[in-house]
PDB file of C-alpha atoms in Angstrom:
ATOM      1  CA  MET A   1     -39.300 -19.553  16.781  1.00  0.00           C
ATOM      2  CA  PHE A   2     -37.016 -20.170  13.850  1.00  0.00           C
ATOM      3  CA  ALA A   3     -38.183 -22.406  11.030  1.00  0.00           C
ATOM      4  CA  SER A   4     -36.145 -25.527  10.330  1.00  0.00           C
ATOM      5  CA  CYS A   5     -34.386 -26.529   7.138  1.00  0.00           C
ATOM      6  CA  ALA A   6     -32.389 -29.655   6.278  1.00  0.00           C
ATOM      7  CA  VAL A   7     -28.850 -29.300   4.951  1.00  0.00           C
ATOM      8  CA  ARG A   8     -28.592 -30.439   1.333  1.00  0.00           C
ATOM      9  CA  LEU A   9     -25.277 -31.695   0.040  1.00  0.00           C
ATOM     10  CA  ASP A  10     -25.854 -34.245  -2.744  1.00  0.00           C
ATOM     11  CA  HIS A  11     -25.895 -33.097  -6.383  1.00  0.00           C
ATOM     12  CA  THR A  12     -29.606 -33.787  -6.908  1.00  0.00           C
ATOM     13  CA  GLN A  13     -30.579 -31.725  -3.885  1.00  0.00           C
ATOM     14  CA  MET A  14     -28.033 -29.027  -4.747  1.00  0.00           C
ATOM     15  CA  ARG A  15     -29.604 -28.419  -8.145  1.00  0.00           C
ATOM     16  CA  ARG A  16     -32.178 -25.690  -7.997  1.00  0.00           C
ATOM     17  CA  ASP A  17     -35.800 -26.437  -9.054  1.00  0.00           C
ATOM     18  CA  LEU A  18     -35.941 -23.329 -11.266  1.00  0.00           C
ATOM     19  CA  THR A  19     -39.626 -23.548 -12.135  1.00  0.00           C
ATOM     20  CA  ARG A  20     -40.744 -23.778  -8.505  1.00  0.00           C
ATOM     21  CA  TYR A  21     -38.439 -21.053  -7.186  1.00  0.00           C
ATOM     22  CA  ASP A  22     -39.131 -18.640 -10.050  1.00  0.00           C
ATOM     23  CA  THR A  23     -42.857 -19.112  -9.518  1.00  0.00           C
ATOM     24  CA  LEU A  24     -42.515 -18.220  -5.825  1.00  0.00           C
ATOM     25  CA  ASP A  25     -40.109 -15.401  -6.737  1.00  0.00           C
ATOM     26  CA  GLU A  26     -37.921 -16.393  -3.782  1.00  0.00           C
ATOM     27  CA  VAL A  27     -34.617 -14.758  -3.003  1.00  0.00           C
ATOM     28  CA  ARG A  28     -32.084 -17.557  -2.778  1.00  0.00           C
ATOM     29  CA  LEU A  29     -28.999 -17.383  -0.580  1.00  0.00           C
ATOM     30  CA  LEU A  30     -25.965 -19.601  -0.130  1.00  0.00           C
ATOM     31  CA  LEU A  31     -24.686 -19.819   3.443  1.00  0.00           C
ATOM     32  CA  VAL A  32     -21.112 -21.128   3.767  1.00  0.00           C
ATOM     33  CA  GLU A  33     -20.239 -21.660   7.442  1.00  0.00           C
ATOM     34  CA  ASP A  34     -18.528 -24.635   9.124  1.00  0.00           C
ATOM     35  CA  ASP A  35     -19.537 -23.749  12.706  1.00  0.00           C
ATOM     36  CA  ALA A  36     -22.672 -25.905  12.828  1.00  0.00           C
ATOM     37  CA  PRO A  37     -24.461 -24.195  15.773  1.00  0.00           C
ATOM     38  CA  LEU A  38     -23.816 -20.738  14.309  1.00  0.00           C
ATOM     39  CA  ALA A  39     -24.803 -21.862  10.809  1.00  0.00           C
ATOM     40  CA  THR A  40     -28.079 -23.264  12.173  1.00  0.00           C
ATOM     41  CA  VAL A  41     -28.959 -19.978  13.887  1.00  0.00           C
ATOM     42  CA  ILE A  42     -28.160 -17.952  10.750  1.00  0.00           C
ATOM     43  CA  GLU A  43     -29.968 -20.385   8.471  1.00  0.00           C
ATOM     44  CA  ARG A  44     -33.125 -20.441  10.574  1.00  0.00           C
ATOM     45  CA  GLY A  45     -33.134 -16.664  10.879  1.00  0.00           C
ATOM     46  CA  LEU A  46     -32.805 -16.164   7.125  1.00  0.00           C
ATOM     47  CA  ILE A  47     -35.551 -18.686   6.413  1.00  0.00           C
ATOM     48  CA  GLU A  48     -37.789 -16.955   8.956  1.00  0.00           C
ATOM     49  CA  GLU A  49     -37.231 -13.743   6.972  1.00  0.00           C
ATOM     50  CA  GLY A  50     -38.525 -15.465   3.843  1.00  0.00           C
ATOM     51  CA  TYR A  51     -35.319 -16.416   2.043  1.00  0.00           C
ATOM     52  CA  ALA A  52     -34.577 -19.797   0.460  1.00  0.00           C
ATOM     53  CA  VAL A  53     -31.243 -20.994   1.894  1.00  0.00           C
ATOM     54  CA  ASP A  54     -28.699 -23.563   0.752  1.00  0.00           C
ATOM     55  CA  ARG A  55     -26.063 -24.395   3.337  1.00  0.00           C
ATOM     56  CA  SER A  56     -22.471 -25.570   2.964  1.00  0.00           C
ATOM     57  CA  ALA A  57     -19.630 -26.150   5.425  1.00  0.00           C
ATOM     58  CA  THR A  58     -16.690 -26.572   3.023  1.00  0.00           C
ATOM     59  CA  VAL A  59     -15.031 -24.888   0.053  1.00  0.00           C
ATOM     60  CA  ALA A  60     -15.719 -27.964  -2.108  1.00  0.00           C
ATOM     61  CA  ASP A  61     -19.453 -28.004  -1.379  1.00  0.00           C
ATOM     62  CA  ALA A  62     -19.702 -24.221  -1.786  1.00  0.00           C
ATOM     63  CA  ASN A  63     -18.079 -24.414  -5.213  1.00  0.00           C
ATOM     64  CA  GLU A  64     -20.439 -27.226  -6.196  1.00  0.00           C
ATOM     65  CA  PHE A  65     -23.498 -25.252  -5.102  1.00  0.00           C
ATOM     66  CA  LEU A  66     -22.236 -22.277  -7.100  1.00  0.00           C
ATOM     67  CA  ARG A  67     -21.600 -24.461 -10.140  1.00  0.00           C
ATOM     68  CA  LEU A  68     -25.159 -25.763 -10.118  1.00  0.00           C
ATOM     69  CA  ASN A  69     -27.189 -22.730  -9.018  1.00  0.00           C
ATOM     70  CA  ASP A  70     -27.493 -18.986  -9.310  1.00  0.00           C
ATOM     71  CA  TYR A  71     -27.743 -17.101  -6.007  1.00  0.00           C
ATOM     72  CA  ASP A  72     -28.957 -13.651  -5.090  1.00  0.00           C
ATOM     73  CA  LEU A  73     -26.362 -13.418  -2.306  1.00  0.00           C
ATOM     74  CA  VAL A  74     -23.621 -15.506  -0.642  1.00  0.00           C
ATOM     75  CA  VAL A  75     -22.944 -15.355   3.110  1.00  0.00           C
ATOM     76  CA  LEU A  76     -19.377 -16.642   3.307  1.00  0.00           C
ATOM     77  CA  ASP A  77     -17.179 -17.629   6.254  1.00  0.00           C
ATOM     78  CA  LEU A  78     -13.426 -17.417   5.647  1.00  0.00           C
ATOM     79  CA  GLY A  79     -11.987 -20.151   7.885  1.00  0.00           C
ATOM     80  CA  LEU A  80     -13.247 -23.396   6.311  1.00  0.00           C
ATOM     81  CA  PRO A  81     -11.872 -26.898   6.968  1.00  0.00           C
ATOM     82  CA  ASP A  82     -10.686 -27.532   3.394  1.00  0.00           C
ATOM     83  CA  GLY A  83      -9.535 -24.044   2.391  1.00  0.00           C
ATOM     84  CA  ASP A  84     -10.097 -20.322   2.618  1.00  0.00           C
ATOM     85  CA  GLY A  85     -13.361 -18.559   1.847  1.00  0.00           C
ATOM     86  CA  VAL A  86     -11.321 -15.843   0.097  1.00  0.00           C
ATOM     87  CA  ASP A  87     -10.647 -18.395  -2.669  1.00  0.00           C
ATOM     88  CA  VAL A  88     -14.384 -19.037  -3.041  1.00  0.00           C
ATOM     89  CA  CYS A  89     -14.931 -15.289  -3.326  1.00  0.00           C
ATOM     90  CA  ARG A  90     -12.248 -14.924  -5.985  1.00  0.00           C
ATOM     91  CA  GLY A  91     -13.720 -17.856  -7.902  1.00  0.00           C
ATOM     92  CA  VAL A  92     -17.126 -16.155  -7.998  1.00  0.00           C
ATOM     93  CA  ARG A  93     -15.652 -12.892  -9.233  1.00  0.00           C
ATOM     94  CA  ARG A  94     -13.615 -14.648 -11.936  1.00  0.00           C
ATOM     95  CA  SER A  95     -16.612 -16.603 -13.219  1.00  0.00           C
ATOM     96  CA  GLU A  96     -17.315 -16.324 -16.946  1.00  0.00           C
ATOM     97  CA  ASP A  97     -21.010 -16.289 -16.002  1.00  0.00           C
ATOM     98  CA  LEU A  98     -21.643 -12.545 -15.574  1.00  0.00           C
ATOM     99  CA  VAL A  99     -24.688 -13.187 -13.356  1.00  0.00           C
ATOM    100  CA  GLN A 100     -22.626 -15.260 -10.948  1.00  0.00           C
ATOM    101  CA  ALA A 101     -19.647 -12.882 -11.121  1.00  0.00           C
ATOM    102  CA  ALA A 102     -21.913 -10.070  -9.892  1.00  0.00           C
ATOM    103  CA  THR A 103     -23.389 -12.030  -6.953  1.00  0.00           C
ATOM    104  CA  PRO A 104     -23.168  -9.974  -3.725  1.00  0.00           C
ATOM    105  CA  ILE A 105     -20.927 -11.562  -1.071  1.00  0.00           C
ATOM    106  CA  LEU A 106     -21.080 -10.907   2.665  1.00  0.00           C
ATOM    107  CA  MET A 107     -18.011 -12.245   4.479  1.00  0.00           C
ATOM    108  CA  LEU A 108     -18.217 -13.524   8.055  1.00  0.00           C
ATOM    109  CA  THR A 109     -14.991 -14.060   9.947  1.00  0.00           C
ATOM    110  CA  ALA A 110     -13.203 -13.954  13.259  1.00  0.00           C
ATOM    111  CA  ARG A 111     -10.327 -12.224  11.434  1.00  0.00           C
ATOM    112  CA  ASP A 112     -10.955  -8.581  12.241  1.00  0.00           C
ATOM    113  CA  SER A 113      -7.659  -6.830  11.540  1.00  0.00           C
ATOM    114  CA  VAL A 114      -7.546  -4.024   8.992  1.00  0.00           C
ATOM    115  CA  ALA A 115      -5.322  -6.155   6.739  1.00  0.00           C
ATOM    116  CA  ASP A 116      -7.854  -9.019   6.814  1.00  0.00           C
ATOM    117  CA  ARG A 117     -10.731  -6.684   5.970  1.00  0.00           C
ATOM    118  CA  VAL A 118      -8.772  -5.147   3.114  1.00  0.00           C
ATOM    119  CA  GLN A 119      -7.881  -8.601   1.750  1.00  0.00           C
ATOM    120  CA  GLY A 120     -11.513  -9.705   1.845  1.00  0.00           C
ATOM    121  CA  LEU A 121     -12.835  -6.582   0.156  1.00  0.00           C
ATOM    122  CA  ASP A 122     -10.086  -6.618  -2.476  1.00  0.00           C
ATOM    123  CA  ALA A 123     -10.917 -10.256  -3.218  1.00  0.00           C
ATOM    124  CA  GLY A 124     -14.401  -9.110  -4.209  1.00  0.00           C
ATOM    125  CA  ALA A 125     -16.503  -9.105  -1.033  1.00  0.00           C
ATOM    126  CA  ASP A 126     -19.247  -6.468  -0.910  1.00  0.00           C
ATOM    127  CA  ASP A 127     -19.387  -6.342   2.892  1.00  0.00           C
ATOM    128  CA  TYR A 128     -17.440  -7.744   5.839  1.00  0.00           C
ATOM    129  CA  LEU A 129     -18.909  -8.647   9.243  1.00  0.00           C
ATOM    130  CA  PRO A 130     -16.473  -9.648  12.021  1.00  0.00           C
ATOM    131  CA  LYS A 131     -17.441 -12.286  14.592  1.00  0.00           C
ATOM    132  CA  PRO A 132     -19.013 -12.219  17.081  1.00  0.00           C
ATOM    133  CA  PHE A 133     -22.015 -10.349  15.712  1.00  0.00           C
ATOM    134  CA  ALA A 134     -25.702  -9.927  16.490  1.00  0.00           C
ATOM    135  CA  TYR A 135     -28.047 -11.687  14.060  1.00  0.00           C
ATOM    136  CA  PRO A 136     -30.194  -8.534  13.480  1.00  0.00           C
ATOM    137  CA  GLU A 137     -27.093  -6.765  12.133  1.00  0.00           C
ATOM    138  CA  LEU A 138     -26.357  -9.631   9.745  1.00  0.00           C
ATOM    139  CA  ALA A 139     -29.980  -9.590   8.564  1.00  0.00           C
ATOM    140  CA  ALA A 140     -29.824  -5.827   8.011  1.00  0.00           C
ATOM    141  CA  ARG A 141     -26.608  -6.158   5.984  1.00  0.00           C
ATOM    142  CA  VAL A 142     -28.205  -8.900   3.871  1.00  0.00           C
ATOM    143  CA  ARG A 143     -31.197  -6.636   3.139  1.00  0.00           C
ATOM    144  CA  ALA A 144     -28.879  -3.735   2.288  1.00  0.00           C
ATOM    145  CA  LEU A 145     -26.865  -5.836  -0.166  1.00  0.00           C
ATOM    146  CA  LEU A 146     -29.992  -7.184  -1.827  1.00  0.00           C
ATOM    147  CA  ARG A 147     -31.240  -3.620  -2.361  1.00  0.00           C
ATOM    148  CA  ARG A 148     -28.138  -2.695  -4.337  1.00  0.00           C
ATOM    149  CA  PRO A 149     -28.328  -2.771  -8.139  1.00  0.00           C
ATOM    150  CA  LYS A 150     -26.349  -5.708  -9.464  1.00  0.00           C
ATOM    151  CA  ALA A 151     -22.918  -4.943 -10.867  1.00  0.00           C
ATOM    152  CA  THR A 152     -21.088  -6.909 -13.549  1.00  0.00           C
ATOM    153  CA  VAL A 153     -17.527  -5.770 -12.910  1.00  0.00           C
ATOM    154  CA  SER A 154     -15.012  -8.273 -11.606  1.00  0.00           C
ATOM    155  CA  PRO A 155     -12.184  -6.981  -9.421  1.00  0.00           C
ATOM    156  CA  VAL A 156      -9.827  -9.075 -11.568  1.00  0.00           C
ATOM    157  CA  LEU A 157      -8.974  -7.007 -14.659  1.00  0.00           C
ATOM    158  CA  VAL A 158      -8.448  -8.739 -17.997  1.00  0.00           C
ATOM    159  CA  VAL A 159      -7.476  -6.768 -21.104  1.00  0.00           C
ATOM    160  CA  GLY A 160      -6.289  -8.786 -24.076  1.00  0.00           C
ATOM    161  CA  ASP A 161      -3.763 -11.271 -22.714  1.00  0.00           C
ATOM    162  CA  VAL A 162      -2.917  -9.180 -19.626  1.00  0.00           C
ATOM    163  CA  THR A 163      -4.537 -10.122 -16.302  1.00  0.00           C
ATOM    164  CA  LEU A 164      -4.225  -7.972 -13.167  1.00  0.00           C
ATOM    165  CA  ASP A 165      -5.434  -9.227  -9.781  1.00  0.00           C
ATOM    166  CA  PRO A 166      -5.596  -6.369  -7.222  1.00  0.00           C
ATOM    167  CA  ALA A 167      -6.169  -8.720  -4.288  1.00  0.00           C
ATOM    168  CA  ALA A 168      -3.233 -11.020  -5.035  1.00  0.00           C
ATOM    169  CA  HIS A 169      -1.232  -8.064  -6.417  1.00  0.00           C
ATOM    170  CA  THR A 170      -0.187 -10.144  -9.426  1.00  0.00           C
ATOM    171  CA  VAL A 171       0.033  -9.517 -13.156  1.00  0.00           C
ATOM    172  CA  LEU A 172       0.085 -12.159 -15.884  1.00  0.00           C
ATOM    173  CA  ARG A 173       0.942 -11.748 -19.559  1.00  0.00           C
ATOM    174  CA  GLY A 174      -0.662 -14.859 -20.937  1.00  0.00           C
ATOM    175  CA  ALA A 175       0.458 -17.491 -18.434  1.00  0.00           C
ATOM    176  CA  ILE A 176       3.687 -15.682 -17.503  1.00  0.00           C
ATOM    177  CA  LEU A 177       3.912 -13.954 -14.119  1.00  0.00           C
ATOM    178  CA  VAL A 178       5.181 -10.375 -14.485  1.00  0.00           C
ATOM    179  CA  PRO A 179       6.891  -8.851 -11.405  1.00  0.00           C
ATOM    180  CA  LEU A 180       6.132  -5.118 -11.079  1.00  0.00           C
ATOM    181  CA  THR A 181       6.995  -2.392  -8.611  1.00  0.00           C
ATOM    182  CA  ALA A 182       4.117  -0.828  -6.662  1.00  0.00           C
ATOM    183  CA  ARG A 183       4.155   2.241  -8.941  1.00  0.00           C
ATOM    184  CA  GLU A 184       4.215   0.148 -12.113  1.00  0.00           C
ATOM    185  CA  PHE A 185       1.348  -1.948 -10.760  1.00  0.00           C
ATOM    186  CA  SER A 186      -0.744   1.174 -10.045  1.00  0.00           C
ATOM    187  CA  LEU A 187       0.051   2.577 -13.491  1.00  0.00           C
ATOM    188  CA  LEU A 188      -0.997  -0.624 -15.245  1.00  0.00           C
ATOM    189  CA  ASP A 189      -4.131  -0.836 -13.087  1.00  0.00           C
ATOM    190  CA  TYR A 190      -5.201   2.653 -14.201  1.00  0.00           C
ATOM    191  CA  LEU A 191      -4.473   1.951 -17.873  1.00  0.00           C
ATOM    192  CA  MET A 192      -6.439  -1.318 -17.749  1.00  0.00           C
ATOM    193  CA  ARG A 193      -9.426   0.273 -16.033  1.00  0.00           C
ATOM    194  CA  ASN A 194      -9.481   2.778 -18.891  1.00  0.00           C
ATOM    195  CA  ALA A 195      -8.623   0.306 -21.666  1.00  0.00           C
ATOM    196  CA  GLY A 196      -9.325   1.634 -25.147  1.00  0.00           C
ATOM    197  CA  ASP A 197      -9.254   5.267 -23.968  1.00  0.00           C
ATOM    198  CA  VAL A 198      -6.298   7.601 -24.240  1.00  0.00           C
ATOM    199  CA  CYS A 199      -4.893   8.425 -20.788  1.00  0.00           C
ATOM    200  CA  ARG A 200      -3.166  11.792 -20.785  1.00  0.00           C
ATOM    201  CA  ARG A 201       0.100  12.164 -18.932  1.00  0.00           C
ATOM    202  CA  GLU A 202      -1.575  14.638 -16.586  1.00  0.00           C
ATOM    203  CA  GLN A 203      -4.245  12.062 -15.723  1.00  0.00           C
ATOM    204  CA  LEU A 204      -1.636   9.439 -14.954  1.00  0.00           C
ATOM    205  CA  LEU A 205       0.308  11.837 -12.747  1.00  0.00           C
ATOM    206  CA  ASP A 206      -2.850  12.769 -10.835  1.00  0.00           C
ATOM    207  CA  HIS A 207      -4.061   9.190 -10.311  1.00  0.00           C
ATOM    208  CA  VAL A 208      -0.839   7.214  -9.948  1.00  0.00           C
ATOM    209  CA  TRP A 209       1.299   9.844  -8.239  1.00  0.00           C
ATOM    210  CA  ASP A 210      -0.712  12.838  -7.038  1.00  0.00           C
ATOM    211  CA  ALA A 211      -1.760  16.277  -8.225  1.00  0.00           C
ATOM    212  CA  ASN A 212       1.091  17.956  -6.359  1.00  0.00           C
ATOM    213  CA  TYR A 213       3.885  15.818  -7.793  1.00  0.00           C
ATOM    214  CA  ASP A 214       6.690  18.100  -8.935  1.00  0.00           C
ATOM    215  CA  GLY A 215       9.344  15.570  -9.839  1.00  0.00           C
ATOM    216  CA  LEU A 216      10.806  14.765 -13.247  1.00  0.00           C
ATOM    217  CA  SER A 217       8.570  15.849 -16.113  1.00  0.00           C
ATOM    218  CA  ASN A 218       9.235  12.562 -17.936  1.00  0.00           C
ATOM    219  CA  VAL A 219       8.480  10.318 -14.952  1.00  0.00           C
ATOM    220  CA  VAL A 220       5.402   8.856 -16.691  1.00  0.00           C
ATOM    221  CA  ASP A 221       7.394   8.054 -19.836  1.00  0.00           C
ATOM    222  CA  VAL A 222      10.129   6.387 -17.773  1.00  0.00           C
ATOM    223  CA  HIS A 223       7.646   4.160 -15.923  1.00  0.00           C
ATOM    224  CA  ILE A 224       5.757   3.321 -19.129  1.00  0.00           C
ATOM    225  CA  ALA A 225       9.056   2.252 -20.723  1.00  0.00           C
ATOM    226  CA  ASN A 226       9.815  -0.023 -17.768  1.00  0.00           C
ATOM    227  CA  LEU A 227       6.274  -1.420 -17.849  1.00  0.00           C
ATOM    228  CA  ARG A 228       6.522  -2.167 -21.567  1.00  0.00           C
ATOM    229  CA  ARG A 229       9.865  -3.894 -21.112  1.00  0.00           C
ATOM    230  CA  LYS A 230       8.478  -6.168 -18.409  1.00  0.00           C
ATOM    231  CA  LEU A 231       5.306  -6.960 -20.381  1.00  0.00           C
ATOM    232  CA  SER A 232       7.124  -7.633 -23.661  1.00  0.00           C
ATOM    233  CA  LEU A 233       6.949 -11.082 -25.235  1.00  0.00           C
ATOM    234  CA  PRO A 234       8.782 -12.247 -28.390  1.00  0.00           C
ATOM    235  CA  GLY A 235       6.550 -11.981 -31.446  1.00  0.00           C
ATOM    236  CA  VAL A 236       3.665 -10.309 -29.593  1.00  0.00           C
ATOM    237  CA  ASP A 237       2.669  -6.654 -29.958  1.00  0.00           C
ATOM    238  CA  ASP A 238       3.118  -4.135 -27.179  1.00  0.00           C
ATOM    239  CA  PRO A 239      -0.191  -3.871 -25.236  1.00  0.00           C
ATOM    240  CA  ILE A 240       0.423  -0.151 -24.506  1.00  0.00           C
ATOM    241  CA  GLU A 241       0.085   2.271 -27.416  1.00  0.00           C
ATOM    242  CA  THR A 242       1.721   5.705 -27.480  1.00  0.00           C
ATOM    243  CA  VAL A 243      -0.570   8.490 -28.694  1.00  0.00           C
ATOM    244  CA  ARG A 244       2.010  11.088 -29.642  1.00  0.00           C
ATOM    245  CA  GLY A 245       1.684  14.424 -27.922  1.00  0.00           C
ATOM    246  CA  VAL A 246      -1.174  13.164 -25.753  1.00  0.00           C
ATOM    247  CA  GLY A 247      -0.488  10.070 -23.651  1.00  0.00           C
ATOM    248  CA  TYR A 248      -0.952   6.312 -23.662  1.00  0.00           C
ATOM    249  CA  ARG A 249      -3.679   3.784 -24.370  1.00  0.00           C
ATOM    250  CA  MET A 250      -4.068   0.164 -23.214  1.00  0.00           C
ATOM    251  CA  MET A 251      -4.971  -1.865 -26.275  1.00  0.00           C
ATOM    252  CA  THR A 252      -8.001  -4.114 -25.913  1.00  0.00           C
ATOM    253  CA  ALA A 253      -6.484  -6.643 -28.326  1.00  0.00           C
ATOM    254  CA  VAL A 254      -2.952  -7.356 -29.456  1.00  0.00           C
ATOM    255  CA  ALA A 255      -1.666  -9.181 -32.509  1.00  0.00           C
ATOM    256  CA  SER A 256       0.692 -12.115 -32.209  1.00  0.00           C
TER     257      SER A 256
END
């Protein structure tokens, strides 16, 4: 038989009793699922396995739980009555709290197309389980995620005043949206992931084009020039530095 657990939604009940839970050394999960019968089955199963579970059925309640507590893992449905679980996932990954930003996320959804899975994973999900599913598989995926060492890297890249979101495929310079071609986006992504390091032209060709590219020898320089032009702001330094005879470097800070 599954154990029972009441759903807690008010702020007092949402707030974690840190002393009690740390003493018991419990693993605490947040379950976000608006299908009440399914949520009850999942919740009871997880409790039976020894986890402490908070349960939410909306984006608003999920965000409030996450604001008040730290979780070891989030089990997150996508289709919620007041929004999309993808937005909850992105919010976790963009958190300034590095512990929360690294929280493992298992997505549950009836959306099972390749595009949906890619969107969920790019938004920051660690695993993706399409519905319908067998509870033992969900439990096994939860155990697998909890065994992983915690990471602290957000899928949203921020270097200086440049922000790149792979999932939304958007780039901001400060608060200004910067439209880029697919190649320019990939080039900027690579530079930002290696911010502070010099990226040789050969590296950029290998990672942004491919090792067999035999086009124009100055193709990297041409795309860098276009990227700089689009990222330029009056009175603000260029975020991409030229290292003569070597390559380019994404600056970790720029002067205004």
